[in-house]
Each structure stands twice: as C-alpha cells, then as structure tokens.
Amino acid sequence: MGSDDKNEVVKRMSDLMRSGAVMLDQTCPLCNLPLFKLRSGEVICPVHGPVKIVKSEDEAVEVLTTTVLRELEKVVARRLHNYINAVLKEENLDLSGLRDLIYLLDVLERVRRIKKT
Ligand SMILES: [Zn+2]
C-alpha cells in the first residue's frame, strides 16, 4: 500500500467519524482495519465498503472466501483491461502477452466456477 493510499484511508476514516459513524472493535477480515457502524446501522470497512458481521467461524471463512474471490476477480479484470488497452495503443500485437491473457482468463473462469458451488 503506497502512502497516498494510506492517506486516502485515513481521510475516509475521518470522514466516516465526522459523519457520525462509530468505530467498532471488530476489524475487516480482509485488511484488518477497524470497521465503522454508520447511522443507518450498516457496518462498513473504510477500504472494502459494506461488511457482513459474522456470528461463527464458519460464516467468517465463508465471507472471507467470497471477499477474496471478488478481489481476485477485480484484479484479473483490471489486468485484462490494462492488457487490452496496451494492445489497442500499439500497432504490433505482442503475442507473448497472449499467454498471460489466457492465464488470466483461466483464473477468471475458475473464480466464476468456484463462486457457483
Ligand atoms: Zn477491509
């Protein structure tokens, strides 16, 4: 995480407090930042947004898995997007990048398949 990201998180946390959100003693399962309870009752992580409060270890694993898969999907989609942008900008198609593309699509396909189970 770069210092700009950290500053952004600190800013978001202080914005939350200013808007009347309460910092909880629970932390986000993904980034370990403190969670905030909004006036609406919704619990959110300053980085990951709405978070479900879990009652059991099984449920925690479930939520963590779902979140990790969603993050992975996001990372892969971003990489694919960057690759396609690079191809569009260049006149010559770099075929060596296609192998990475196939790996990324493979990851995406696996993530989708896991999510369905
Ligand atoms: Zn988080």
XYZ file of C-alpha atoms and ligand atoms in Angstrom:
118
model
C 0.000 0.000 0.000
C 1.521 3.364 -1.004
C 1.480 6.376 1.278
C -1.167 8.007 -0.939
C -3.417 5.007 -0.372
C -2.782 5.234 3.359
C -3.624 8.929 3.358
C -6.785 8.151 1.416
C -7.795 5.554 4.026
C -7.086 7.938 6.911
C -9.150 10.595 5.148
C -12.012 8.168 4.609
C -11.906 7.096 8.260
C -12.035 10.681 9.494
C -14.864 11.440 7.043
C -16.769 8.486 8.485
C -16.263 9.684 12.070
C -17.280 13.209 11.101
C -20.491 11.858 9.563
C -21.359 10.247 12.894
C -20.164 6.712 12.198
C -18.876 4.763 15.207
C -15.581 2.879 15.123
C -16.141 -0.718 16.216
C -13.734 -3.061 17.976
C -14.236 -5.538 15.132
C -11.908 -5.454 12.154
C -12.304 -6.143 8.445
C -11.486 -9.808 7.714
C -9.580 -8.762 4.609
C -7.492 -5.760 5.619
C -7.791 -5.727 9.441
C -8.801 -2.080 9.503
C -11.377 -1.162 12.141
C -14.974 -1.388 10.962
C -17.402 1.502 11.253
C -21.077 1.459 12.059
C -22.995 4.069 10.109
C -26.007 5.888 11.493
C -28.120 3.689 9.214
C -26.813 0.655 11.115
C -24.773 -0.546 8.162
C -21.261 -1.769 9.004
C -18.544 -0.801 6.569
C -14.784 -1.105 6.099
C -13.116 2.162 5.032
C -11.462 0.265 2.152
C -13.857 -2.530 1.212
C -17.215 -0.925 1.877
C -20.142 -2.865 3.373
C -19.082 -5.791 5.552
C -21.250 -8.515 6.978
C -20.816 -9.122 10.708
C -20.434 -12.838 11.233
C -21.583 -14.921 14.170
C -19.470 -18.037 13.673
C -16.058 -19.104 12.440
C -17.675 -20.985 9.526
C -19.521 -17.875 8.474
C -16.295 -15.861 8.768
C -14.483 -18.278 6.450
C -17.395 -18.117 4.035
C -17.393 -14.325 3.950
C -13.598 -14.185 3.666
C -13.634 -16.625 0.747
C -16.319 -14.650 -1.049
C -14.428 -11.403 -0.484
C -11.102 -12.874 -1.634
C -12.724 -14.262 -4.791
C -14.312 -10.898 -5.505
C -10.960 -9.136 -5.034
C -9.244 -11.688 -7.255
C -11.879 -11.173 -9.928
C -11.308 -7.423 -9.698
C -7.515 -7.793 -10.017
C -7.841 -10.103 -13.029
C -10.397 -7.846 -14.716
C -8.102 -4.860 -14.192
C -5.128 -6.746 -15.659
C -7.201 -7.796 -18.685
C -8.351 -4.225 -19.126
C -4.750 -2.940 -18.996
C -3.646 -5.573 -21.485
C -6.389 -4.716 -23.952
C -5.633 -1.013 -23.604
C -1.956 -1.693 -24.309
C -2.843 -3.754 -27.387
C -5.146 -1.019 -28.664
C -2.381 1.569 -28.282
C 0.327 -0.463 -30.012
C 0.383 -1.155 -33.722
C 2.030 -4.544 -33.305
C 0.203 -7.121 -31.257
C 2.610 -8.558 -28.718
C 1.792 -12.244 -28.909
C 3.892 -13.110 -25.866
C 1.300 -11.289 -23.789
C -1.416 -13.598 -25.036
C -0.153 -16.387 -22.815
C -0.643 -14.158 -19.759
C -4.056 -13.266 -21.082
C -5.018 -16.921 -21.247
C -3.772 -17.451 -17.680
C -5.856 -14.509 -16.525
C -8.946 -15.795 -18.309
C -8.309 -19.195 -16.766
C -8.188 -17.653 -13.293
C -11.386 -15.743 -14.027
C -13.111 -18.903 -15.209
C -12.032 -20.794 -12.089
C -13.209 -17.983 -9.819
C -16.601 -17.985 -11.549
C -16.833 -21.745 -11.238
C -15.946 -21.695 -7.507
C -18.499 -18.953 -6.869
C -21.226 -21.134 -8.327
C -20.505 -24.038 -5.978
Zn -11.294 -4.024 4.557
